[in-house]
CSV table of C-alpha atoms and ligand atoms in Angstrom, one decimal:
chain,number,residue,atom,x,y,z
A,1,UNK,CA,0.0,0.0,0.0
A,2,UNK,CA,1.6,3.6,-1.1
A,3,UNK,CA,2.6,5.1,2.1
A,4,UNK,CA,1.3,8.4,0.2
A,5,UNK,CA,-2.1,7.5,0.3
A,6,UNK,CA,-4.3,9.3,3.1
A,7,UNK,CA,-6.0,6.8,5.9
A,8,UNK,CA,-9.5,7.5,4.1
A,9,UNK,CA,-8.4,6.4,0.6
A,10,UNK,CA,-7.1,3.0,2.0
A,11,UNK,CA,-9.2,-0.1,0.7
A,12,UNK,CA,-11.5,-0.8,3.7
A,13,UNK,CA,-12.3,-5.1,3.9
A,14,UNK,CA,-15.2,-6.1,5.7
A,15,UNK,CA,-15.5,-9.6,7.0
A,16,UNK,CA,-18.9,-10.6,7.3
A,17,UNK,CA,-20.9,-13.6,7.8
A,18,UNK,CA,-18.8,-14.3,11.1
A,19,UNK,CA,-18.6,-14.2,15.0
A,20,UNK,CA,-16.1,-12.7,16.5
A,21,UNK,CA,-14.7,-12.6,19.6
A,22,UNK,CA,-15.0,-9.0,21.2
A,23,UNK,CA,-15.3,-8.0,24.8
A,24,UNK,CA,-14.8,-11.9,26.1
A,25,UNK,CA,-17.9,-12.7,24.1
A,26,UNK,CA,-18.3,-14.7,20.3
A,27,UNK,CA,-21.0,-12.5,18.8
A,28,UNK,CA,-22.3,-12.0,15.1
A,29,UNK,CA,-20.7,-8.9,13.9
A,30,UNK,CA,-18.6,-7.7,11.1
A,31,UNK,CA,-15.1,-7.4,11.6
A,32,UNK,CA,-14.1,-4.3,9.4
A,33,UNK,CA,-10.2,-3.6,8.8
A,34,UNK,CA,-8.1,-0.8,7.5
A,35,UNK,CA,-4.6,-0.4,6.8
A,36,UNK,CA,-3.6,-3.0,8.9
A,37,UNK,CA,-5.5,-1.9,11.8
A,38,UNK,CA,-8.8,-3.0,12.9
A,39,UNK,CA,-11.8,-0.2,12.4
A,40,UNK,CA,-14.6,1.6,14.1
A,41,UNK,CA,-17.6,0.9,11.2
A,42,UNK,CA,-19.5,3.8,13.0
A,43,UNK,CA,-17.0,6.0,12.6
A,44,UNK,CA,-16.8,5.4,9.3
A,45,UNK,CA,-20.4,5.5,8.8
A,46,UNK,CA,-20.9,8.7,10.3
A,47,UNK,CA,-17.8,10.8,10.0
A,48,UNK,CA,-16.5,9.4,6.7
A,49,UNK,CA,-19.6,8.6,4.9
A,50,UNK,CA,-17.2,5.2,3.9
A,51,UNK,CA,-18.8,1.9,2.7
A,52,UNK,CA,-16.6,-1.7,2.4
A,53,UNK,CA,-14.5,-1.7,-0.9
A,54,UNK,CA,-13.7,-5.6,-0.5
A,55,UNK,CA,-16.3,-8.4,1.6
A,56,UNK,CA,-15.1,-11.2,2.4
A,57,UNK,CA,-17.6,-14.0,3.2
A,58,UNK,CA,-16.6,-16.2,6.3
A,59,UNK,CA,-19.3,-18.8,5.7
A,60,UNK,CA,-19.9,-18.7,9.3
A,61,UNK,CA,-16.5,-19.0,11.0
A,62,UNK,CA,-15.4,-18.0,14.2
A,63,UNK,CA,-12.9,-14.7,14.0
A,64,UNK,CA,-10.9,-14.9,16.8
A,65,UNK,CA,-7.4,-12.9,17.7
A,66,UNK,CA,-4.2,-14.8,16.1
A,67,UNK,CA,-2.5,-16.9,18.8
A,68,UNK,CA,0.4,-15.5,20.8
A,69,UNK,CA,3.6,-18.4,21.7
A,70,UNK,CA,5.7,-16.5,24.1
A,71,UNK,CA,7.5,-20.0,23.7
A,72,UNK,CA,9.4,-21.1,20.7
A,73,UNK,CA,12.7,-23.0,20.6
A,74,UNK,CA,13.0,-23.4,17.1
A,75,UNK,CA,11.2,-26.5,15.0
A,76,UNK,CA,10.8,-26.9,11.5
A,77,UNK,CA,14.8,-27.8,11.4
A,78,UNK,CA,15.8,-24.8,13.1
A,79,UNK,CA,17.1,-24.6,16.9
A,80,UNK,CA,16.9,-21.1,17.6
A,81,UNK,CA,19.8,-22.0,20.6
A,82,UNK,CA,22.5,-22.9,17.8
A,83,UNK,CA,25.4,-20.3,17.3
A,84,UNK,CA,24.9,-19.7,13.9
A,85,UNK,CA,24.9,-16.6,11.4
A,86,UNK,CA,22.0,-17.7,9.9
A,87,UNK,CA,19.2,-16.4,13.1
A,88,UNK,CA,17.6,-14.5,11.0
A,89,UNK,CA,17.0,-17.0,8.2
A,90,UNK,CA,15.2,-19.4,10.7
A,91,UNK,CA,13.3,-17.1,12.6
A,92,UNK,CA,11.9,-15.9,9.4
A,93,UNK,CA,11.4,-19.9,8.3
A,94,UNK,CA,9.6,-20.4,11.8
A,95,UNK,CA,7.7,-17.2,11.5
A,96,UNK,CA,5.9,-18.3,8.4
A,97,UNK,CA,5.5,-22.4,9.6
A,98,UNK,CA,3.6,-21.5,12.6
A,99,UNK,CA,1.4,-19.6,10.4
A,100,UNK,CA,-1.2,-22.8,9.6
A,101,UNK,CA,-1.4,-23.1,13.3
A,102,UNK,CA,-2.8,-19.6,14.0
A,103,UNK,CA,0.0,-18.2,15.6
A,104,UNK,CA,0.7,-14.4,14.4
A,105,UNK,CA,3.2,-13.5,17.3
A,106,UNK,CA,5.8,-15.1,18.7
A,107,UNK,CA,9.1,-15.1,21.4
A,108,UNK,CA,12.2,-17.4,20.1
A,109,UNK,CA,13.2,-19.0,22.9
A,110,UNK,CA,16.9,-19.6,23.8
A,111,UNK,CA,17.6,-22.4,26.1
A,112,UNK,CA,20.3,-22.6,28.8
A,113,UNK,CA,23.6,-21.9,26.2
A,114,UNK,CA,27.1,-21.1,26.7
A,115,UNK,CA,27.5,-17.1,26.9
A,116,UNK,CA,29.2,-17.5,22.8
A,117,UNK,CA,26.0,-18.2,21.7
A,118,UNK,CA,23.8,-15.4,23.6
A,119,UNK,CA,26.4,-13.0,22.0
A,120,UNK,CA,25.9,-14.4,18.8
A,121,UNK,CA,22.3,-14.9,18.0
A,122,UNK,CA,20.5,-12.0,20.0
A,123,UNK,CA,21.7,-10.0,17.8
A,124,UNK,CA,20.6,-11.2,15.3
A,125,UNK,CA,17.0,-11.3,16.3
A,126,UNK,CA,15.2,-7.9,15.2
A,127,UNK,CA,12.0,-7.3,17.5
A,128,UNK,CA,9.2,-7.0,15.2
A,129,UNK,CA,10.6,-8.8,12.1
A,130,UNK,CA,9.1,-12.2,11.0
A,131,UNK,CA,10.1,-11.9,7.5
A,132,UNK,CA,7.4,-11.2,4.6
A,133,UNK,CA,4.1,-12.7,5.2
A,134,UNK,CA,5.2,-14.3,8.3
A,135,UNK,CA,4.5,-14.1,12.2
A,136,UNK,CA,5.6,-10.9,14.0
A,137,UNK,CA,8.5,-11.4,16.3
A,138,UNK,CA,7.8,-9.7,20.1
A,139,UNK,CA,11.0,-10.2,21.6
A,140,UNK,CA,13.1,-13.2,22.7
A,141,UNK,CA,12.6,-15.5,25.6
A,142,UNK,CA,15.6,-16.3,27.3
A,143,UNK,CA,15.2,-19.3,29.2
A,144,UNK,CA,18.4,-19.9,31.7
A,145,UNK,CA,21.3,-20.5,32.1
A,146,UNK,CA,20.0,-19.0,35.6
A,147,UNK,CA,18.0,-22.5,36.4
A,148,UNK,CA,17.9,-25.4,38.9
A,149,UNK,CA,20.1,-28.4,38.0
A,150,UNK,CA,17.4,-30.4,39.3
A,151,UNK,CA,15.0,-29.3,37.3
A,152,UNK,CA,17.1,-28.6,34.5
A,153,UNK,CA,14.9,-30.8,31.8
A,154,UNK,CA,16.6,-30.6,28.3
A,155,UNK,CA,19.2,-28.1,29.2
A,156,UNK,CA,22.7,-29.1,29.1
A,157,UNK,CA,23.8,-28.8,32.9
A,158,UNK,CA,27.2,-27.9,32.1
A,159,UNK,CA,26.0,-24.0,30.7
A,160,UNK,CA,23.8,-23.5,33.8
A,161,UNK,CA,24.8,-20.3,36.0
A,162,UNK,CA,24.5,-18.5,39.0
A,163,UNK,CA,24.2,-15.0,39.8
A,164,UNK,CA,27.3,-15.1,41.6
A,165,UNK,CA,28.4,-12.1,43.9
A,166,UNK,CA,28.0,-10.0,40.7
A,167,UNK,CA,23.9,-10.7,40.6
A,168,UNK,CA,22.4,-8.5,37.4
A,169,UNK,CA,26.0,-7.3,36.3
A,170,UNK,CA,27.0,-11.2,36.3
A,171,UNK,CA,23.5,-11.8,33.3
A,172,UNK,CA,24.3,-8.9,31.5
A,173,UNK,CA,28.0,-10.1,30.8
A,174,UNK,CA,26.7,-13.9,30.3
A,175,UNK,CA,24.1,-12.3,27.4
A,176,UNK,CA,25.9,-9.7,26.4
A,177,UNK,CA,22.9,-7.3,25.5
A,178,UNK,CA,19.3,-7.2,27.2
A,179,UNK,CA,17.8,-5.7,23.3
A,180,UNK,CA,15.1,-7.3,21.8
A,181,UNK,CA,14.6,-9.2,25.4
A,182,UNK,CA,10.9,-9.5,26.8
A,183,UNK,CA,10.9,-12.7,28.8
A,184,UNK,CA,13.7,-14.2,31.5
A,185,UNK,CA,12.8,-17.1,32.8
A,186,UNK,CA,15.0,-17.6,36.4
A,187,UNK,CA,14.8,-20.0,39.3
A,188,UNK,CA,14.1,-17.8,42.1
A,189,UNK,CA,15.8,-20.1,44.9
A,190,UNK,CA,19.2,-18.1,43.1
A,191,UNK,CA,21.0,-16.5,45.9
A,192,UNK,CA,20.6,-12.7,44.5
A,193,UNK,CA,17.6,-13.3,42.5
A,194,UNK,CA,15.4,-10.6,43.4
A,195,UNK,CA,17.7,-7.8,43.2
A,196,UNK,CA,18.2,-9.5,39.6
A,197,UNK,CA,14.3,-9.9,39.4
A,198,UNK,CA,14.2,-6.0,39.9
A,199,UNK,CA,16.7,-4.7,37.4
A,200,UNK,CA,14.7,-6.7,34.6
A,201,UNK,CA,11.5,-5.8,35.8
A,202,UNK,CA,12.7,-1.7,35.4
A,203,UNK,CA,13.9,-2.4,32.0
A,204,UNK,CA,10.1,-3.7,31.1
A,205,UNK,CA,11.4,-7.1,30.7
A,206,UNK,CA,8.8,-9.9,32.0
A,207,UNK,CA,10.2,-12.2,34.5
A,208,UNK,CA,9.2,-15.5,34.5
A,209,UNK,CA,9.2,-18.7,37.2
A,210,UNK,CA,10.6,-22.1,36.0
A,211,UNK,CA,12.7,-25.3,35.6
A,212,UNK,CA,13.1,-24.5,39.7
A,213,UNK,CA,12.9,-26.3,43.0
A,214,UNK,CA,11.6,-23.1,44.9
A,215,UNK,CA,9.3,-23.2,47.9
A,216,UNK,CA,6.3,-21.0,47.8
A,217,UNK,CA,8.0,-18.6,49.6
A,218,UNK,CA,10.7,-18.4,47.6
A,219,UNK,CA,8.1,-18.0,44.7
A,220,UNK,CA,6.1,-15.1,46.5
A,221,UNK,CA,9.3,-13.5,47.2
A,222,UNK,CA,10.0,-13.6,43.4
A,223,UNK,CA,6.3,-12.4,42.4
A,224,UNK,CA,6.8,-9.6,45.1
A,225,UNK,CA,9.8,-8.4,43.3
A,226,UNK,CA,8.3,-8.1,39.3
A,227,UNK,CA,8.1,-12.0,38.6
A,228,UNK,CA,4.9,-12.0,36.6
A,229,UNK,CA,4.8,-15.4,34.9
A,230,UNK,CA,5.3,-19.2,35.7
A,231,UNK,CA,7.0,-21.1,32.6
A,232,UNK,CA,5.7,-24.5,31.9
A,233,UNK,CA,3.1,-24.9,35.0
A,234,UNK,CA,3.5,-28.0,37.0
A,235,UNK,CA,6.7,-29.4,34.3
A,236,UNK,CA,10.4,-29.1,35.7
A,237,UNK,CA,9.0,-27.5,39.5
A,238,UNK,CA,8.3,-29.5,42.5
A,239,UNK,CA,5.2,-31.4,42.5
A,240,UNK,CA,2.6,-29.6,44.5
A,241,UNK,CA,2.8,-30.9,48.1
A,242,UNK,CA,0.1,-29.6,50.4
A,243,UNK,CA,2.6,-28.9,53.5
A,244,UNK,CA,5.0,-26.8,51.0
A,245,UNK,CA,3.3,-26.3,47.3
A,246,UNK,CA,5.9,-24.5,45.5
A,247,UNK,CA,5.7,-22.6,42.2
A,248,UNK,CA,1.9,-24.2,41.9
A,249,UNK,CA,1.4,-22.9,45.0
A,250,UNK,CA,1.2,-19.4,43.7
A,251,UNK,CA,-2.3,-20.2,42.1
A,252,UNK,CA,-4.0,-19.7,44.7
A,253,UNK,CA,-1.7,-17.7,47.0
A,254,UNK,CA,-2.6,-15.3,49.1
A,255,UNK,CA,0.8,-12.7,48.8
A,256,UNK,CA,0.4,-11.6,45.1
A,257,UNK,CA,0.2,-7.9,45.9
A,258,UNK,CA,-3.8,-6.2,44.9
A,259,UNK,CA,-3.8,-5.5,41.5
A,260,UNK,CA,-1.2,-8.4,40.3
A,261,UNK,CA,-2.0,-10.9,37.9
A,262,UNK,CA,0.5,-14.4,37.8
A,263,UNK,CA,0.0,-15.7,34.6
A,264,UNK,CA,1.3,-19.2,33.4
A,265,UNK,CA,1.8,-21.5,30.6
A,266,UNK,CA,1.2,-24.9,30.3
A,267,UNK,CA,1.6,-27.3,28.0
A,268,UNK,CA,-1.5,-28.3,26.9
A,269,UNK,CA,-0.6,-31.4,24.5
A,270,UNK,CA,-2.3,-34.1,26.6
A,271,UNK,CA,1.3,-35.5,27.2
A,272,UNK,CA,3.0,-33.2,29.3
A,273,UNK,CA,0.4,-32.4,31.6
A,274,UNK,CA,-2.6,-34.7,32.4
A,275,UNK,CA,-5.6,-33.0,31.8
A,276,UNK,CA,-6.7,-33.8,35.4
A,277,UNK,CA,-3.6,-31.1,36.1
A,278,UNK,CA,-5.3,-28.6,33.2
A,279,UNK,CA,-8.5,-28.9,35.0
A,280,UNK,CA,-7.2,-28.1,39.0
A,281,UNK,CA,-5.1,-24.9,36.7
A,282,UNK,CA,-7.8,-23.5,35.2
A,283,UNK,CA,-10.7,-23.8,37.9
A,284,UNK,CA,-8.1,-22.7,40.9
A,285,UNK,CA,-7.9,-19.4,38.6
A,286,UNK,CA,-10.7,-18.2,37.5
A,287,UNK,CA,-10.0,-14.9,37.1
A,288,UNK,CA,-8.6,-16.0,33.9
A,289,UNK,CA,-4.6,-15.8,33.2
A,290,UNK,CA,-3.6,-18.7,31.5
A,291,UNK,CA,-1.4,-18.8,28.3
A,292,UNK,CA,-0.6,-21.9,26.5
A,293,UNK,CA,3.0,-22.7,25.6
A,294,UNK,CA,2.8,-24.9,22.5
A,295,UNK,CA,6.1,-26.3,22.8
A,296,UNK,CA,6.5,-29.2,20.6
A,297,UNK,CA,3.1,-29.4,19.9
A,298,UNK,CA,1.5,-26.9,17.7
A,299,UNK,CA,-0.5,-23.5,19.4
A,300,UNK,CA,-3.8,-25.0,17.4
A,301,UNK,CA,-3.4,-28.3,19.0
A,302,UNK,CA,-3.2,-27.2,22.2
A,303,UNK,CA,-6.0,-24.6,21.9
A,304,UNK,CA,-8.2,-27.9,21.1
A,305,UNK,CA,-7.0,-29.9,23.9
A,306,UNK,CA,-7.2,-27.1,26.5
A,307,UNK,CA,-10.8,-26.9,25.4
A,308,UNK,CA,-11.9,-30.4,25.9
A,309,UNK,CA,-9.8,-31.4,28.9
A,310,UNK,CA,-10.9,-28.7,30.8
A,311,UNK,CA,-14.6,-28.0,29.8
A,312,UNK,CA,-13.9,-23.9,29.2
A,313,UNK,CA,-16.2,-22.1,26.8
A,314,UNK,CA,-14.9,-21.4,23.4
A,315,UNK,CA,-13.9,-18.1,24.3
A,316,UNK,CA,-11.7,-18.9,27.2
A,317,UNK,CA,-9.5,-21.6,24.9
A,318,UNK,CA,-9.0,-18.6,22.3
A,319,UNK,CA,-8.1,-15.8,24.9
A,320,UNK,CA,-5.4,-18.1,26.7
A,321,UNK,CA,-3.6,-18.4,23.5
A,322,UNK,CA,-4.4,-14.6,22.6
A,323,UNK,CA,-5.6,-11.9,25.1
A,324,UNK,CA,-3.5,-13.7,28.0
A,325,UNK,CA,-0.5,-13.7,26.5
A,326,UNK,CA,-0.8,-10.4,25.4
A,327,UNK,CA,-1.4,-9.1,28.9
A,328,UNK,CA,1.2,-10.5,30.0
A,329,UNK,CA,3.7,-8.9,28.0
A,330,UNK,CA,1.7,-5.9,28.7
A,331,UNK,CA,0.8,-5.2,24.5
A,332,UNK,CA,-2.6,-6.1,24.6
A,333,UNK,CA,-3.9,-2.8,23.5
A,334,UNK,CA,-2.6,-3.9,20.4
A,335,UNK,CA,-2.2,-7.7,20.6
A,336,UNK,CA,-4.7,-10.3,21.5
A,337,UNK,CA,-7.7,-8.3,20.6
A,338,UNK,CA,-10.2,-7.8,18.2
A,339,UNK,CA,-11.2,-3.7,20.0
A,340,UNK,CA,-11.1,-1.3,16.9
A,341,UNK,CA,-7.4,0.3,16.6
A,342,UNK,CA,-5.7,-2.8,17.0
A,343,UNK,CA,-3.4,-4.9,14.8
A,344,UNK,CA,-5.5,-7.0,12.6
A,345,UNK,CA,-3.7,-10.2,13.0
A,346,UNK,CA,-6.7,-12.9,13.0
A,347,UNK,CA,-7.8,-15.9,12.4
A,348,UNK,CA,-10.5,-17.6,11.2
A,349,UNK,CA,-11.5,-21.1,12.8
A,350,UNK,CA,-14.3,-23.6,12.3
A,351,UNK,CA,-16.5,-24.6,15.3
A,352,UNK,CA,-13.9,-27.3,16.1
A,353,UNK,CA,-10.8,-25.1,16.9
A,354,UNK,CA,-9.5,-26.1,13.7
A,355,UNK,CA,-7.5,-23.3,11.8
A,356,UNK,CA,-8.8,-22.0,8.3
A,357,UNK,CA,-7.3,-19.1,7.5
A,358,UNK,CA,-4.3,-16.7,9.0
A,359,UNK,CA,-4.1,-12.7,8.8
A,360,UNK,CA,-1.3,-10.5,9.7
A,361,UNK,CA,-2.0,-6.4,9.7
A,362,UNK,CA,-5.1,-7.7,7.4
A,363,UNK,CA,-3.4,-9.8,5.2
A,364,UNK,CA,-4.2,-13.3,4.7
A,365,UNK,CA,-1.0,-15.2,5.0
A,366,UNK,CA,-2.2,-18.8,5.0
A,367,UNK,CA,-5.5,-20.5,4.1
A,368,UNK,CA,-6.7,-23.8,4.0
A,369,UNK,CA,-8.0,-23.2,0.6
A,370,UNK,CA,-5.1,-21.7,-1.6
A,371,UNK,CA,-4.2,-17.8,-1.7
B,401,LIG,ZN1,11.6,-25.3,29.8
């Protein structure tokens, strides 16, 4: 589109035939887009005397917000944790094979890796850029070196850290630049971790619980200082135990500070978490903060799963995997959302959860029929 061209003269699409999901609600309404950028039809109405130059008929479909994965370690042949030149060229490769799977945002994730390769590939990672046509990036998730060994999963024990005596000035020299950075995830039992937890938290970067053996206290302690997020609920943290309920514990804790939210991912695959697990989640938090973390299984998949293991409406699957995730990371005015002035990345979905089409800023990038 000619960068010359006034707002008003831009080709205004109007989805009809749909529901969408607007205000926590799927409701029969037009979705009208502009420029990228989801639009006020009264407004257009009434102060621009402006009618639809292009309708698109969604045969029914749901219209939902594209899916946010604020956890991606690569896939599709590319490990985003390999020291490499060529970041860019598989983020972009990633960015556009998550696109059948409705996801229009997403965080590489960079395990626990020798410092060499945090010098290496975040700079290569440019906030914002998925490549032409293909999911937008929103920063990187670093996940360790600053973990438990016991809990350490998949990363290689060898490249895990401590904060030392140095605490923040220690992770700044193992990663050699905090730009492009949105998510840390820590193990808050660290000796120095909430001075850490406080220096990330002041540079707007989200700090997140996991692959730790911390009590609850510890955990409160963490949330207390900026910790906003619990990686990978219930996998690589102690098992919840009634006297001392660790991470999970914070669920249902009773020292998040008024006016906090704890969000959390899980890995809703029906593998790594039982669905009896999903269900104790999601009904000990109603107020509604969950986020999925696809993982190795796809957003889409785990959107479906979420749905049936734990009974939640339709509207509660999509806004884990949207509006949550996008509160989290504090972008939700523009991510997440269907509310006029926001980016028009969308989906469109059958009744089943299943994936039809994909739109970034109001362009459709991938369809189950071809483009
Ligand atoms: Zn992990």
């Amino acid at each position: 589109m000619p960068s010359n061209k006034s707002v008003s003269d831009a080709p205004i699409v109007q989805f009809r035939n749909c529901r969408i999901l607007r205000n926590h609600k799927l409701q029969w309404e037009d979705l009208w887009v502009r420029q990228g950028k989801i639009l006020n039809p009264e407004k257009l109405f009434f102060d621009e005397k402006g009618a639809a130059d292009v309708q698109v008929d969604c045969q029914g479909r749901i219209i939902a917000p594209g899916f946010i994965d604020v956890q991606i370690n690569g896939g599709f042949g590319v490990d985003f944790s390999q020291e490499t030149d060529e970041t860019g060229q598989g983020v972009c490769l990633v960015a556009r094979s998550i696109l059948p799977h409705g996801v229009t945002s997403f965080c590489p994730t960079i395990v626990t890796s020798p410092s060499s390769v945090y010098h290496k590939v975040l700079p290569q990672i440019t906030v914002g850029d998925g490549g032409p046509g293909g999911a937008g990036v929103l920063g990187i998730h670093l996940e360790g070196p600053y973990i438990s060994a016991e809990k350490k999963g998949a990363h290689p024990e060898h490249c895990l850290r401590s904060f030392s005596e140095r605490g923040f000035s220690e992770l700044l020299k193992t990663y050699g630049t905090l730009d492009g950075v949105i998510i840390v995830t820590v193990a808050p039992e660290m000796g120095r971790s909430g001075e850490v937890i406080k220096e990330l938290v002041k540079r707007r970067i989200c700090v997140s619980l996991g692959h730790s053996v911390a009590n609850l206290s510890q955990a409160e302690d963490a949330v207390n200082s900026g910790a906003s997020f619990i990686t990978h609920l219930f996998n690589a943290m102690l098992p919840f135990h009634h006297r001392d309920p660790g991470i999970v514990g914070l669920l249902t804790s009773d020292r998040i500070p008024a006016g906090r939210t704890v969000y959390y991912g899980m890995i809703a695959d029906g593998i790594h978490t039982n669905p009896a697990a999903l269900r104790i989640a999601h009904r000990a938090h109603p107020s509604g903060t969950r986020t999925l973390a696809g993982s190795i299984a796809t957003m889409d998949m785990c959107v479906r799963h979420f749905h049936e293991a734990t009974g939640c409406t339709l509207e509660e699957a999509l806004e884990a995997a949207s509006l949550h995730p996008a509160q989290l990371l504090g972008l939700h005015h523009r991510k997440g959302t269907l509310d006029f002035g926001a980016d028009a990345d969308f989906i469109q979905l059958d009744d089943n959860l299943n994936v039809k089409a994909t739109y970034i800023a109001g362009e459709l990038v991938w369809s189950s029929w071809a483009i």
